[in-house]
């Protein structure tokens, strides 16, 4: 049985309860993080906690816990759950109060952490994706729990026989419904730059760092959506999916129709870090 952390207590998932007046439930008034723990150690924890601070500041909340307190909670949740590699989820909402758009400053945030075993990666063979105009708001750099656009986009992808929706705004690539995107042409790897239009993905940053360390040209720059049509490879990245090759886009084959050589290089670098972590 899965053990979760809720507001200071460790308890079975089935026993974790929150009020219907929680602002997360009523307004999606909260933020979250997802990160893997490899060999029972949270991966890139500082990066995830820095992004959490940025998301909290962006919605006018402060972090109720120190880095040490967060680390202690994660260590306990990891120890109490099964799996050498786990996927950790943390959510912070503004807390419980009578329903009113305007929040008062003295409410206590709701703090929740859960974990599930990280499944072995099955996507090395590649996935199909679709493209869609990005329907989201102008603060996509904040990891908020308001995920309805992502939910709808993933559903649309599935109805087209695909796994992910790759998004664009004013003709330029932004990111996936729940991933960052990379476009590879002529041996050069490109990904859209950090901005409010995308979530600064921790996996994205690591992939850029690993490739540059391996002497691959890797650019963070605006990418015209038309670049997808002539790409040799397309990848998406996220903490739980790692690096995934997109081998079909809008029912058209990408590159050779198979995971490409730069994907294999990037994935090998990533797997090496993971296994030795
Ligand atoms: N989502 N962009 C969006 C919109 C995301 O939701 C995610 C991850 C990413 C990738 O970020 P990272 O590499 O830090 O995981 C990019 C998580 C996995 C989720 O919502 O479950």
Coordinates of N, CA, C and O and ligand atoms in Angstrom, one line a residue, residues 32 34 48 51 136 143 175-180 199 201-204 237-240, ligand 1:
X32 N 3.0 22.4 -8.3 CA 3.4 21.1 -8.1 C 4.8 20.8 -8.7 O 5.3 21.7 -9.4
X34 N 7.2 17.2 -10.2 CA 7.3 15.8 -10.4 C 8.8 15.5 -10.6 O 9.4 16.2 -11.4
X48 N 14.7 21.1 -8.9 CA 13.2 21.0 -8.7 C 12.7 21.9 -7.6 O 11.7 22.6 -7.8
X51 N 12.8 25.5 -8.9 CA 11.6 25.8 -9.7 C 10.4 25.9 -8.9 O 9.5 26.7 -9.2
X136 N -2.7 27.6 -24.0 CA -2.5 27.9 -22.6 C -2.3 29.4 -22.3 O -2.2 30.2 -23.2
X143 N 4.8 26.1 -12.7 CA 4.3 24.7 -12.7 C 3.0 24.6 -11.8 O 3.1 24.2 -10.7
X175 N 6.3 23.9 -26.5 CA 6.7 22.6 -25.8 C 5.7 21.6 -26.0 O 4.7 21.8 -26.8
X176 N 5.8 20.5 -25.4 CA 4.7 19.4 -25.4 C 3.7 19.7 -24.4 O 3.9 20.6 -23.5
X177 N 2.6 19.0 -24.4 CA 1.5 19.2 -23.4 C 2.0 18.9 -22.0 O 1.6 19.6 -21.1
X178 N 3.0 18.0 -21.8 CA 3.6 17.8 -20.6 C 5.1 17.4 -20.8 O 5.6 16.4 -20.2
X179 N 5.8 18.1 -21.6 CA 7.2 17.8 -21.9 C 7.8 19.0 -22.7 O 7.1 19.9 -23.1
X180 N 9.1 19.0 -22.7 CA 9.8 19.9 -23.6 C 10.2 19.3 -24.9 O 10.1 18.0 -25.0
X199 N 7.7 25.7 -19.7 CA 8.2 25.3 -18.4 C 9.7 25.0 -18.6 O 10.1 24.3 -19.5
X201 N 12.2 23.0 -18.2 CA 12.3 21.6 -17.8 C 13.6 21.2 -17.2 O 14.7 21.6 -17.8
X202 N 13.6 20.5 -16.2 CA 14.8 20.0 -15.5 C 15.5 19.0 -16.4 O 16.8 19.0 -16.6
X203 N 14.8 18.2 -17.1 CA 15.3 17.2 -18.0 C 15.9 17.9 -19.2 O 17.0 17.5 -19.7
X204 N 15.2 18.9 -19.7 CA 15.7 19.7 -20.9 C 17.0 20.2 -20.6 O 18.0 20.1 -21.3
X237 N 11.1 15.6 -23.8 CA 11.8 15.2 -22.6 C 10.9 15.6 -21.4 O 10.1 16.6 -21.4
X238 N 10.9 14.7 -20.4 CA 10.3 15.1 -19.1 C 10.9 14.2 -18.0 O 11.6 13.2 -18.3
X239 N 10.7 14.5 -16.8 CA 11.3 13.8 -15.6 C 10.9 12.4 -15.6 O 11.7 11.5 -15.2
X240 N 9.7 12.1 -16.0 CA 9.2 10.7 -15.9 C 9.5 9.9 -17.2 O 9.7 8.7 -17.2
Ligands
LIG1 N1 5.5 17.5 -16.5 N2 6.6 21.1 -19.9 C1 5.5 20.8 -19.3 C2 4.2 21.6 -19.6 C3 5.4 19.8 -18.3 O1 4.3 19.5 -17.7 C4 6.6 19.0 -18.0 C5 6.7 17.9 -17.1 C6 7.8 19.4 -18.7 C7 9.1 18.7 -18.5 O2 9.7 19.2 -17.3 P1 10.7 18.3 -16.4 O3 11.8 17.8 -17.3 O4 11.2 19.2 -15.4 O5 9.9 17.1 -15.9 C8 7.8 20.4 -19.7 C9 5.5 16.5 -15.5 C10 6.3 15.3 -15.7 C11 4.0 16.2 -15.1 O6 3.2 17.1 -15.2 O7 3.7 15.0 -14.8

